[in-house]
Coordinates of C-alpha atoms in Angstrom, one line a residue:
Chain A
M21 CA 60.0 37.0 50.7
K22 CA 60.0 37.3 54.4
H23 CA 60.9 34.2 56.5
I24 CA 59.1 33.1 59.5
P25 CA 61.1 34.0 62.6
K26 CA 62.4 31.0 64.5
K27 CA 65.7 32.0 66.0
K28 CA 64.6 31.8 69.7
E29 CA 63.4 28.7 71.6
Q30 CA 60.6 30.7 73.3
D31 CA 59.5 31.9 69.9
V32 CA 58.4 28.3 69.0
G33 CA 55.2 28.7 70.9
S34 CA 54.3 32.0 69.3
Y35 CA 55.3 30.6 65.9
K36 CA 52.8 27.8 66.3
D37 CA 50.2 30.4 67.2
Y38 CA 51.2 32.4 64.2
V39 CA 50.8 29.5 61.8
K40 CA 47.5 28.5 63.4
Q41 CA 46.2 32.1 63.0
R42 CA 47.4 32.2 59.3
V43 CA 45.8 28.9 58.5
D44 CA 42.6 29.6 60.5
T45 CA 42.0 32.6 58.2
L46 CA 41.8 30.3 55.3
V47 CA 39.7 27.5 56.9
P48 CA 36.2 29.1 56.6
I49 CA 36.9 30.1 53.0
L50 CA 38.0 26.6 52.0
A51 CA 35.2 25.0 54.0
R52 CA 32.6 27.1 52.1
S53 CA 34.3 26.3 48.8
A54 CA 34.0 22.7 49.7
V55 CA 30.2 23.1 49.7
G56 CA 30.2 25.2 46.5
D57 CA 30.2 28.6 48.1
Y58 CA 32.9 30.7 46.5
S59 CA 31.6 34.1 47.7
M60 CA 34.3 34.8 50.3
D61 CA 37.5 36.4 49.3
V62 CA 40.9 35.7 51.0
P63 CA 41.6 38.8 53.1
M64 CA 44.2 41.2 51.8
D65 CA 47.6 40.0 52.9
V66 CA 50.4 42.4 53.6
S67 CA 52.5 40.0 55.7
H68 CA 54.8 38.9 52.8
D69 CA 55.7 35.7 54.5
D70 CA 55.6 32.0 53.3
F71 CA 51.8 32.0 53.6
S72 CA 51.3 34.9 51.3
E73 CA 51.8 32.6 48.2
L74 CA 49.2 30.2 49.6
Y75 CA 46.8 33.1 50.2
A76 CA 47.3 34.4 46.7
G77 CA 46.9 30.8 45.3
V78 CA 43.7 30.2 47.1
Q79 CA 42.3 33.6 46.0
F80 CA 43.4 32.9 42.4
M81 CA 41.6 29.5 42.5
I82 CA 38.4 31.0 43.9
E83 CA 38.3 33.7 41.3
A84 CA 39.0 31.1 38.5
I85 CA 36.2 29.0 39.8
R86 CA 33.9 32.0 40.0
D87 CA 34.7 32.8 36.4
Q88 CA 34.0 29.2 35.3
L89 CA 30.8 29.2 37.3
A90 CA 29.7 32.4 35.7
E91 CA 30.4 30.9 32.3
I92 CA 28.5 27.7 33.2
D93 CA 25.6 29.8 34.4
Q94 CA 25.5 31.7 31.1
R95 CA 25.6 28.5 29.1
N96 CA 22.8 27.2 31.3
D97 CA 20.7 30.2 30.6
E98 CA 21.3 29.8 26.9
L99 CA 20.4 26.1 27.1
R100 CA 17.3 26.9 29.1
A101 CA 16.3 29.4 26.5
K102 CA 16.8 26.7 23.8
I103 CA 14.9 24.2 25.7
D104 CA 12.1 26.7 26.2
E105 CA 12.1 27.4 22.5
L106 CA 12.0 23.7 21.7
E107 CA 9.2 23.2 24.2
H108 CA 7.3 25.9 22.5
L109 CA 7.9 24.4 19.1
R110 CA 6.8 21.0 20.4
A111 CA 3.7 22.6 21.9
D112 CA 3.1 24.4 18.6
D113 CA 3.4 21.1 16.7
E114 CA 1.2 19.4 19.2
T115 CA -1.4 22.2 19.1
L116 CA -1.2 22.1 15.3
L117 CA -1.7 18.3 15.2
N118 CA -4.4 18.5 17.8
S119 CA -6.2 21.3 15.9
I120 CA -6.0 19.6 12.5
G121 CA -9.4 18.1 12.9
E122 CA -8.3 14.7 11.8
A123 CA -7.0 11.8 13.8
V124 CA -3.2 11.6 13.4
V125 CA -0.9 8.9 14.6
A126 CA 2.8 8.5 14.0
V127 CA 4.7 5.3 14.4
D128 CA 8.4 4.4 14.4
D129 CA 10.1 2.1 11.9
K130 CA 8.8 -0.9 13.8
G131 CA 5.2 0.3 13.5
K132 CA 5.0 1.2 17.2
V133 CA 3.1 4.3 18.1
R134 CA 5.3 7.3 18.9
Y135 CA 2.6 9.9 18.9
A136 CA -1.1 10.2 18.6
N137 CA -3.1 13.5 18.7
Q138 CA -6.1 14.1 20.8
E139 CA -8.5 13.3 17.9
M140 CA -6.8 9.9 17.5
I141 CA -7.1 9.2 21.2
D142 CA -10.7 10.1 21.2
F143 CA -11.3 8.1 18.0
V144 CA -9.9 4.8 19.3
G145 CA -11.0 5.5 22.9
I146 CA -7.8 4.5 24.5
E147 CA -5.5 6.5 26.8
Y148 CA -2.4 8.1 25.3
A149 CA -0.1 6.3 27.7
E150 CA -1.6 3.0 26.6
M151 CA -1.2 3.7 23.0
V152 CA 2.4 4.9 22.9
G153 CA 5.0 2.1 22.3
K154 CA 2.4 -0.4 21.2
E155 CA 1.8 -1.5 17.6
L156 CA -0.8 0.4 15.8
G157 CA -1.9 -2.9 14.2
S158 CA -3.6 -3.8 17.5
Y159 CA -6.3 -1.3 16.6
I160 CA -8.5 -3.3 14.4
L161 CA -9.7 -1.9 11.1
E162 CA -12.3 -3.8 9.1
D163 CA -13.1 -3.6 5.4
Q164 CA -16.5 -3.1 4.0
Y165 CA -17.3 -6.8 4.4
G166 CA -16.5 -6.8 8.1
E167 CA -13.2 -8.7 7.6
K168 CA -10.2 -7.6 9.6
V169 CA -7.6 -5.8 7.5
K170 CA -4.4 -7.8 7.9
P171 CA -1.6 -5.9 9.6
S172 CA 0.6 -6.2 6.5
R173 CA -2.2 -4.7 4.3
R174 CA -2.7 -1.7 6.4
P175 CA -1.8 1.6 4.8
I176 CA 0.8 2.4 7.5
S177 CA 2.5 -0.9 7.1
I178 CA 2.7 -0.4 3.3
A179 CA 4.0 3.2 3.8
L180 CA 6.7 1.8 6.1
K181 CA 7.7 -1.1 3.9
R182 CA 7.6 0.6 0.5
G183 CA 8.3 4.1 1.6
V184 CA 5.4 5.4 -0.5
R185 CA 2.3 7.4 0.2
V186 CA -0.7 5.2 0.5
S187 CA -4.3 6.4 0.4
I188 CA -7.2 4.1 0.6
S189 CA -10.0 4.4 -2.0
N190 CA -12.1 1.6 -0.6
E191 CA -13.4 2.2 2.8
Y192 CA -12.5 0.9 6.2
Y193 CA -14.4 0.7 9.4
Y194 CA -13.4 1.1 13.0
T195 CA -15.7 -0.2 15.7
V196 CA -16.0 1.8 18.9
G197 CA -18.5 0.2 21.3
D198 CA -21.5 -0.7 19.2
E199 CA -20.8 1.9 16.6
R200 CA -19.1 0.9 13.4
I201 CA -17.5 4.1 12.0
P202 CA -16.5 4.4 8.4
V203 CA -12.9 5.8 8.1
W204 CA -10.8 7.1 5.3
V205 CA -7.2 6.3 5.9
T206 CA -3.9 7.6 4.5
A207 CA -0.4 7.0 5.5
N208 CA 2.9 8.7 4.6
P209 CA 6.4 7.5 5.3
I210 CA 8.6 9.8 7.4
K211 CA 12.0 9.9 5.8
V212 CA 15.3 11.2 7.2
N213 CA 18.1 11.2 4.6
D214 CA 16.0 9.0 2.4
K215 CA 15.7 6.3 5.1
V216 CA 12.2 5.5 6.4
V217 CA 12.3 6.1 10.1
G218 CA 8.6 5.9 10.7
A219 CA 5.2 6.8 9.2
I220 CA 2.3 9.0 9.9
S221 CA -1.3 8.1 9.3
V222 CA -4.4 10.1 9.2
W223 CA -7.8 8.6 9.9
R224 CA -10.9 10.6 9.0
N225 CA -14.4 9.8 10.2
I226 CA -16.5 9.8 7.0
A227 CA -19.8 8.9 8.6
R228 CA -21.3 12.3 7.7
E229 CA -20.0 12.0 4.1
K230 CA -21.5 8.5 3.8
E231 CA -24.8 9.8 5.1
L232 CA -24.9 12.6 2.5
D233 CA -23.9 10.1 -0.1
R234 CA -26.8 7.9 0.8
M235 CA -29.2 10.9 0.7
K236 CA -27.8 11.8 -2.7
S237 CA -28.2 8.3 -4.0
D238 CA -31.8 8.2 -2.7
L239 CA -32.5 11.4 -4.5
I240 CA -31.0 10.0 -7.7
F241 CA -33.1 6.9 -7.3
L242 CA -36.3 8.9 -6.9
A243 CA -35.4 11.4 -9.6
S244 CA -34.7 8.6 -12.0
H245 CA -38.2 7.2 -11.5
Q246 CA -40.1 10.5 -11.3
L247 CA -38.4 12.0 -14.4
K248 CA -38.3 9.0 -16.5
T249 CA -41.7 7.6 -16.0
P250 CA -43.7 10.4 -17.8
A251 CA -41.1 10.6 -20.5
S252 CA -41.4 6.8 -20.9
A253 CA -45.2 7.2 -21.2
V254 CA -44.7 9.8 -24.0
K255 CA -42.3 7.4 -25.7
S256 CA -44.6 4.5 -25.6
S257 CA -47.7 6.5 -26.8
L258 CA -45.8 8.1 -29.7
S259 CA -44.3 4.8 -30.7
L260 CA -47.8 3.3 -30.7
L261 CA -48.7 5.8 -33.4
I262 CA -45.4 5.5 -35.3
D263 CA -45.5 1.7 -35.3
G264 CA -49.0 1.8 -36.7
Y265 CA -50.8 0.1 -33.8
L266 CA -53.5 2.8 -34.0
G267 CA -53.9 2.7 -37.7
D268 CA -52.1 4.4 -40.6
M269 CA -50.9 7.9 -40.3
P270 CA -50.4 10.5 -43.1
T271 CA -46.8 11.2 -43.9
K272 CA -46.9 14.8 -42.8
Q273 CA -48.2 13.9 -39.3
M274 CA -45.8 11.0 -39.2
N275 CA -42.8 13.3 -39.7
D276 CA -43.8 15.5 -36.8
L277 CA -44.4 12.4 -34.7
R278 CA -40.9 11.2 -35.4
T279 CA -39.5 14.5 -34.4
A280 CA -41.4 14.4 -31.2
Y281 CA -40.3 10.9 -30.6
A282 CA -36.6 11.8 -31.2
E283 CA -36.8 14.8 -28.9
N284 CA -38.4 12.8 -26.2
N285 CA -35.7 10.1 -26.6
F286 CA -33.1 12.9 -26.3
E287 CA -34.7 14.0 -23.1
L288 CA -34.6 10.4 -21.7
K289 CA -30.9 10.2 -22.7
L290 CA -30.2 13.5 -21.0
I291 CA -31.9 12.3 -17.8
D292 CA -29.8 9.1 -18.0
D293 CA -26.6 11.0 -18.5
I294 CA -27.3 13.4 -15.7
L295 CA -28.1 10.5 -13.4
N296 CA -24.9 8.7 -14.5
V297 CA -22.8 11.7 -13.8
A298 CA -24.4 12.2 -10.4
S299 CA -23.8 8.5 -9.6
L300 CA -20.2 8.7 -10.8
E301 CA -19.6 11.8 -8.7
S302 CA -21.1 10.4 -5.6
K303 CA -18.6 7.6 -6.1
R304 CA -21.3 5.1 -5.8
V305 CA -20.5 3.7 -9.2
L306 CA -18.1 0.8 -8.9
V307 CA -16.7 -1.2 -11.7
E308 CA -18.4 -4.6 -11.6
P309 CA -15.9 -6.7 -13.4
E310 CA -16.7 -9.8 -15.2
R311 CA -15.0 -11.8 -18.0
F312 CA -16.6 -11.2 -21.3
D313 CA -15.9 -11.2 -25.1
F314 CA -15.3 -7.6 -26.0
S315 CA -15.6 -8.4 -29.7
V316 CA -19.2 -9.5 -29.2
V317 CA -20.0 -6.2 -27.4
I318 CA -18.4 -4.0 -30.1
R319 CA -20.1 -6.0 -32.8
D320 CA -23.5 -5.6 -31.0
I321 CA -23.0 -1.8 -30.7
V322 CA -22.0 -1.5 -34.4
S323 CA -25.1 -3.5 -35.5
E324 CA -27.4 -1.4 -33.3
E325 CA -26.0 1.8 -34.6
K326 CA -26.1 0.7 -38.3
A327 CA -29.7 2.0 -38.7
A328 CA -28.8 5.5 -37.3
A329 CA -25.7 5.5 -39.7
A330 CA -27.8 4.4 -42.6
D331 CA -30.3 7.3 -42.0
R332 CA -27.3 9.6 -42.6
K333 CA -26.1 7.5 -45.5
Q334 CA -23.0 6.5 -43.6
K335 CA -21.2 3.2 -43.4
L336 CA -19.8 1.7 -40.3
K337 CA -16.8 -0.4 -40.7
L338 CA -15.6 -2.6 -37.9
T339 CA -12.3 -4.4 -37.7
A340 CA -12.0 -6.6 -34.6
P341 CA -10.5 -9.9 -33.7
A342 CA -12.9 -12.8 -33.7
K343 CA -12.6 -13.1 -30.0
L344 CA -11.2 -10.8 -27.3
A345 CA -11.5 -11.9 -23.7
V346 CA -11.6 -8.9 -21.4
T347 CA -12.2 -8.5 -17.7
G348 CA -14.1 -5.3 -17.0
D349 CA -17.6 -3.9 -16.6
P350 CA -19.4 -4.8 -19.9
T351 CA -22.3 -2.4 -19.3
K352 CA -20.2 0.6 -18.6
L353 CA -17.7 -0.1 -21.4
R354 CA -20.6 -0.5 -23.8
E355 CA -21.7 3.0 -22.8
V356 CA -18.2 4.3 -23.7
F357 CA -18.2 3.0 -27.2
E358 CA -21.9 3.7 -27.8
N359 CA -21.1 7.3 -27.0
L360 CA -18.0 7.5 -29.2
I361 CA -19.8 5.8 -32.2
T362 CA -23.0 7.9 -31.9
N363 CA -20.9 11.0 -31.7
A364 CA -19.0 10.0 -34.9
I365 CA -22.4 9.4 -36.6
K366 CA -23.9 12.7 -35.4
Y367 CA -20.9 14.9 -36.2
R368 CA -20.2 13.6 -39.7
P369 CA -22.2 15.1 -42.6
E370 CA -24.2 12.7 -44.7
G371 CA -22.3 10.0 -46.5
G372 CA -18.9 8.6 -45.8
R373 CA -17.5 6.0 -43.6
I374 CA -16.8 5.6 -39.9
G375 CA -14.1 3.2 -39.0
I376 CA -13.9 1.3 -35.7
S377 CA -10.9 -0.9 -35.0
V378 CA -10.1 -3.1 -32.1
K379 CA -6.5 -4.3 -31.6
S380 CA -4.8 -6.3 -29.0
F381 CA -1.5 -5.1 -27.6
G382 CA 0.0 -7.4 -25.0
A383 CA -1.9 -6.8 -21.7
D384 CA -3.9 -4.0 -23.3
F385 CA -6.3 -3.5 -26.1
V386 CA -6.9 -0.4 -28.2
V387 CA -10.1 0.8 -29.8
T388 CA -10.0 3.6 -32.3
V389 CA -13.1 5.3 -33.6
V390 CA -12.2 7.4 -36.7
D391 CA -14.6 9.7 -38.6
D392 CA -14.0 12.2 -41.4
G393 CA -16.6 14.5 -39.9
I394 CA -16.6 18.2 -38.9
G395 CA -13.6 17.9 -36.5
I396 CA -13.1 19.8 -33.3
P397 CA -11.7 23.3 -33.2
E398 CA -8.1 23.1 -32.0
K399 CA -8.5 25.4 -29.0
E400 CA -11.4 23.4 -27.8
I401 CA -9.8 20.0 -27.9
S402 CA -8.5 20.2 -24.4
S403 CA -12.0 20.9 -23.1
I404 CA -14.0 18.2 -24.8
F405 CA -13.9 15.8 -21.9
A406 CA -15.2 18.4 -19.5
R407 CA -18.7 18.1 -18.1
F408 CA -21.4 19.8 -20.2
F409 CA -18.8 21.0 -22.8
R410 CA -20.0 21.1 -26.3
A411 CA -17.8 22.1 -29.2
S412 CA -18.8 25.4 -30.8
N413 CA -19.2 23.8 -34.3
A414 CA -21.4 21.1 -32.9
T415 CA -23.8 23.6 -31.5
Q416 CA -23.7 25.6 -34.7
I417 CA -25.0 22.7 -36.8
N418 CA -27.8 22.4 -34.2
M419 CA -27.0 18.8 -33.3
P420 CA -28.6 17.9 -30.0
G421 CA -26.2 16.6 -27.3
T422 CA -25.9 16.7 -23.6
G423 CA -22.2 17.5 -23.3
L424 CA -21.9 14.6 -20.9
G425 CA -21.1 11.6 -23.2
L426 CA -17.4 12.2 -23.5
Y427 CA -17.1 13.1 -19.8
L428 CA -18.8 9.8 -18.9
A429 CA -16.7 7.9 -21.4
K430 CA -13.5 9.3 -20.0
S431 CA -14.6 8.6 -16.4
I432 CA -15.5 5.0 -17.2
V433 CA -12.3 4.4 -19.1
E434 CA -10.2 5.8 -16.2
M435 CA -12.2 3.8 -13.7
H436 CA -10.9 0.8 -15.6
G437 CA -7.3 2.0 -15.5
G438 CA -7.3 3.0 -19.1
G439 CA -6.9 6.2 -21.1
I440 CA -8.7 8.1 -23.9
E441 CA -7.0 10.3 -26.4
V442 CA -8.3 12.5 -29.2
E443 CA -6.8 13.8 -32.4
S444 CA -8.8 16.1 -34.6
E445 CA -8.5 18.5 -37.5
M446 CA -11.2 20.9 -38.4
G447 CA -13.1 19.8 -41.5
K448 CA -11.1 16.6 -41.7
G449 CA -12.3 14.5 -38.9
T450 CA -11.6 13.1 -35.5
T451 CA -9.9 10.0 -34.1
F452 CA -10.6 8.8 -30.6
T453 CA -8.2 6.2 -29.2
V454 CA -9.1 4.3 -26.1
T455 CA -6.5 2.1 -24.4
L456 CA -7.8 -0.4 -21.8
P457 CA -6.2 -3.1 -19.8
K458 CA -7.5 -6.6 -20.8
K459 CA -7.7 -7.4 -17.1
Y460 CA -9.3 -4.9 -14.8
K461 CA -7.5 -4.7 -11.5
E462 CA -9.2 -3.0 -8.6
M463 CA -7.1 0.0 -7.6
K464 CA -7.1 -0.3 -3.9
H465 CA -3.9 1.6 -3.2
N466 CA -2.6 4.4 -5.3
G467 CA 0.8 5.6 -4.4
Chain B
M24 CA -53.0 -22.4 -30.6
A25 CA -54.3 -20.6 -27.6
K26 CA -53.2 -17.0 -27.0
K27 CA -50.3 -16.6 -24.6
K28 CA -51.4 -14.8 -21.4
I29 CA -49.5 -11.8 -20.3
L30 CA -50.0 -9.9 -17.0
F31 CA -48.8 -6.4 -17.4
V32 CA -48.1 -4.8 -14.0
E33 CA -47.8 -1.0 -14.1
D34 CA -49.3 1.7 -12.0
Y35 CA -48.8 4.6 -14.5
A36 CA -52.0 4.6 -16.5
A37 CA -50.6 6.0 -19.8
L38 CA -47.9 3.3 -19.9
Q39 CA -50.3 0.6 -19.0
E40 CA -52.7 1.6 -21.8
A41 CA -50.0 1.9 -24.5
F42 CA -48.4 -1.4 -23.8
K43 CA -51.7 -3.2 -23.5
I44 CA -52.8 -1.9 -26.9
A45 CA -49.5 -3.0 -28.5
L46 CA -49.2 -6.4 -26.8
G47 CA -52.9 -7.1 -27.6
A48 CA -52.2 -6.2 -31.2
E49 CA -49.3 -8.6 -31.3
G50 CA -51.7 -11.4 -30.4
Y51 CA -51.4 -11.7 -26.7
D52 CA -54.1 -12.0 -24.1
V53 CA -53.2 -9.0 -21.9
T54 CA -54.5 -8.4 -18.4
T55 CA -53.3 -5.4 -16.4
A56 CA -52.7 -4.7 -12.7
G57 CA -51.8 -1.4 -11.1
T58 CA -50.8 -2.6 -7.6
C59 CA -48.8 -5.5 -6.2
H60 CA -52.0 -6.8 -4.5
E61 CA -54.0 -6.8 -7.7
A62 CA -51.1 -8.4 -9.6
V63 CA -50.8 -11.3 -7.1
E64 CA -54.5 -11.9 -7.1
S65 CA -54.7 -11.8 -10.9
A66 CA -51.6 -14.1 -11.3
K67 CA -53.0 -16.6 -8.9
A68 CA -56.4 -16.6 -10.8
D69 CA -55.0 -16.6 -14.3
Q70 CA -51.6 -18.4 -14.1
P71 CA -50.2 -16.1 -16.9
D72 CA -47.4 -17.3 -19.2
L73 CA -45.5 -14.1 -18.7
V74 CA -45.6 -11.2 -16.2
V75 CA -44.2 -7.8 -17.2
L76 CA -43.4 -6.4 -13.7
D77 CA -42.8 -2.8 -12.7
M78 CA -40.7 -2.4 -9.6
L79 CA -42.2 0.7 -8.0
L80 CA -45.9 0.1 -7.2
P81 CA -48.1 2.2 -4.9
D82 CA -48.7 -0.6 -2.3
E83 CA -45.6 -2.8 -2.4
G84 CA -42.7 -3.2 -4.7
G85 CA -42.3 -5.6 -7.6
M86 CA -40.0 -7.7 -5.4
E87 CA -42.9 -8.4 -3.1
F88 CA -44.8 -9.8 -6.0
L89 CA -42.0 -12.3 -6.6
R90 CA -42.2 -13.3 -2.9
K91 CA -46.0 -13.6 -2.8
Y92 CA -46.1 -15.4 -6.2
P93 CA -43.0 -17.6 -5.9
L94 CA -41.9 -18.7 -9.3
K95 CA -40.7 -22.1 -8.1
D96 CA -44.4 -22.8 -7.3
H97 CA -45.4 -21.5 -10.7
P98 CA -43.0 -23.0 -13.2
G99 CA -45.2 -22.0 -16.1
T100 CA -44.8 -18.3 -15.5
I101 CA -41.9 -16.2 -16.8
V102 CA -41.2 -12.8 -15.2
V103 CA -39.7 -9.9 -17.1
V104 CA -38.8 -7.0 -14.8
F105 CA -39.7 -3.7 -16.6
S106 CA -38.6 -0.7 -14.6
N107 CA -36.9 2.6 -14.8
L108 CA -35.2 1.8 -11.6
S109 CA -32.0 0.0 -12.4
S110 CA -29.3 -0.9 -10.0
P111 CA -27.1 -3.9 -9.7
E112 CA -28.6 -4.7 -6.3
L113 CA -32.1 -4.7 -7.7
F114 CA -31.0 -6.7 -10.7
T115 CA -29.4 -9.4 -8.5
E116 CA -32.3 -9.6 -6.1
A117 CA -34.8 -10.0 -9.0
Q118 CA -32.7 -12.7 -10.5
Q119 CA -32.4 -14.5 -7.3
L120 CA -36.2 -14.4 -7.0
G121 CA -36.4 -16.0 -10.4
A122 CA -37.0 -13.1 -12.9
S123 CA -35.7 -14.0 -16.3
R124 CA -34.9 -10.6 -17.6
Y125 CA -34.4 -7.1 -16.3
L126 CA -35.3 -4.4 -18.8
V127 CA -35.0 -0.7 -18.4
K128 CA -38.4 0.7 -19.4
S129 CA -37.3 3.9 -21.0
N130 CA -35.1 2.0 -23.5
Y131 CA -38.1 0.1 -24.9
T132 CA -41.0 1.0 -27.2
P133 CA -44.1 -1.2 -27.0
K134 CA -43.1 -2.8 -30.2
Q135 CA -39.5 -3.5 -29.0
L136 CA -40.9 -5.1 -25.8
A137 CA -43.2 -7.3 -27.9
E138 CA -40.1 -8.4 -29.9
V139 CA -38.3 -9.3 -26.7
I140 CA -41.3 -11.2 -25.5
A141 CA -41.6 -13.1 -28.8
D142 CA -38.0 -14.1 -28.5
I143 CA -38.5 -15.4 -24.9
F144 CA -41.5 -17.5 -26.0
K145 CA -39.5 -18.8 -28.9
S146 CA -36.7 -20.1 -26.8

């Protein structure tokens, strides 16, 4: 390395100039660096003096900084691309949630609104910014009786608390201005690693469905009258003749009259069954629970059906406790067992016995109806509870039936929270087993 | 003993006829009415012991009869609703207006209705 010359006194002045000139070269470079501009290079240095190392050091530093900056830029680009991608995904999610056609709202684990889609905002009629961060419970849902649904009973609260999916079978209403809108509400917990971190709720405006439902029930109402009245007139006129109010009737004519009477009754039953199915399916049928003695009901049915059984030379045998207190819908449950017992009578050849037993098992009771009739073909057993289904051997023996009785029976039993099972062997007979809770509980939430 | 008076309210002629014959044969004094208006007039004039009341009538419904002929003012009259319309709402309303029974028409022959009526008079 070359040393700075300083042997002569007069050289001191020029030395100072030399140092100044060497340093001055670096000043603009360092000044720019200080404000983040690393574009200038240190000039090529051929002096090989003490400053050369400094020049090389500064140049090295600038280049190192440039490399680092380039790397940072590249990382920034990558990050920006990731952010763009996430933004897109978020926009996609938002578009998805906005296009879903249902009002969707998500809350955090405290029940505060994290997100609401456009439909939800429109539904409650409140600005997004005002909804977010507030408890969803402040948007008041009412039940069908106009009572406020307590915050703790709301589907989203239950989903948060229990971590289960909640859907509401009974209806809620939300009032916007003067309009009371019926809503169907479901809520699902949002889980991360099995921990509930929030919940998402969907509200659906079911005003249109309700309107259709009302129209359907009006139609059912009208049809029940229009179809049944003429058939009732036929029934009453025929029974005037059969019961002898219009004088005696020769046996031959009487037999034909009885056939006409039975066919007409069958038609009335068919109308009733169809109307019942229509009502069940429009979900207008509700269980109207009351406390009653099931033993009385089953004894009534058995005594009513005794005549029909006697016509076919069959005996009905009932085993039931003296009393059996049950809470349920007596009219609908009566229909279940009437259907099962009439089936047993119809599908059992003349003679023999039909056994009906009622037993209490803790909170449940079990009714079995056993016949030794024609049985149900094995491959048809799984279909017998389907609407309008009739077993092939039942139609072969030309036994009239609507194919709705068992469907109705199953629907009613299930509405009560019970179950119905069947065992059958061709030519040996059939056993229906109905299990029902002694106390009907309204199933508000299923989840 | 005087014959019990029954007012049979029904707008469907064939039904009216059949039930009138059977109830007459069972020993009742049967008057018929085909509209709510006729029924109210007839009831006011005759003070029947029992009214068999259809729900759907051409002028006004059977419920209207129960409002225009309030049973609390006519304690001697029993009303049996006899209709193919059946719904829990109708049942409750009729009961609140004082009807004793609600029978679904298609389930009863004239003879069976006469038996129900005989039971009602017995009790």
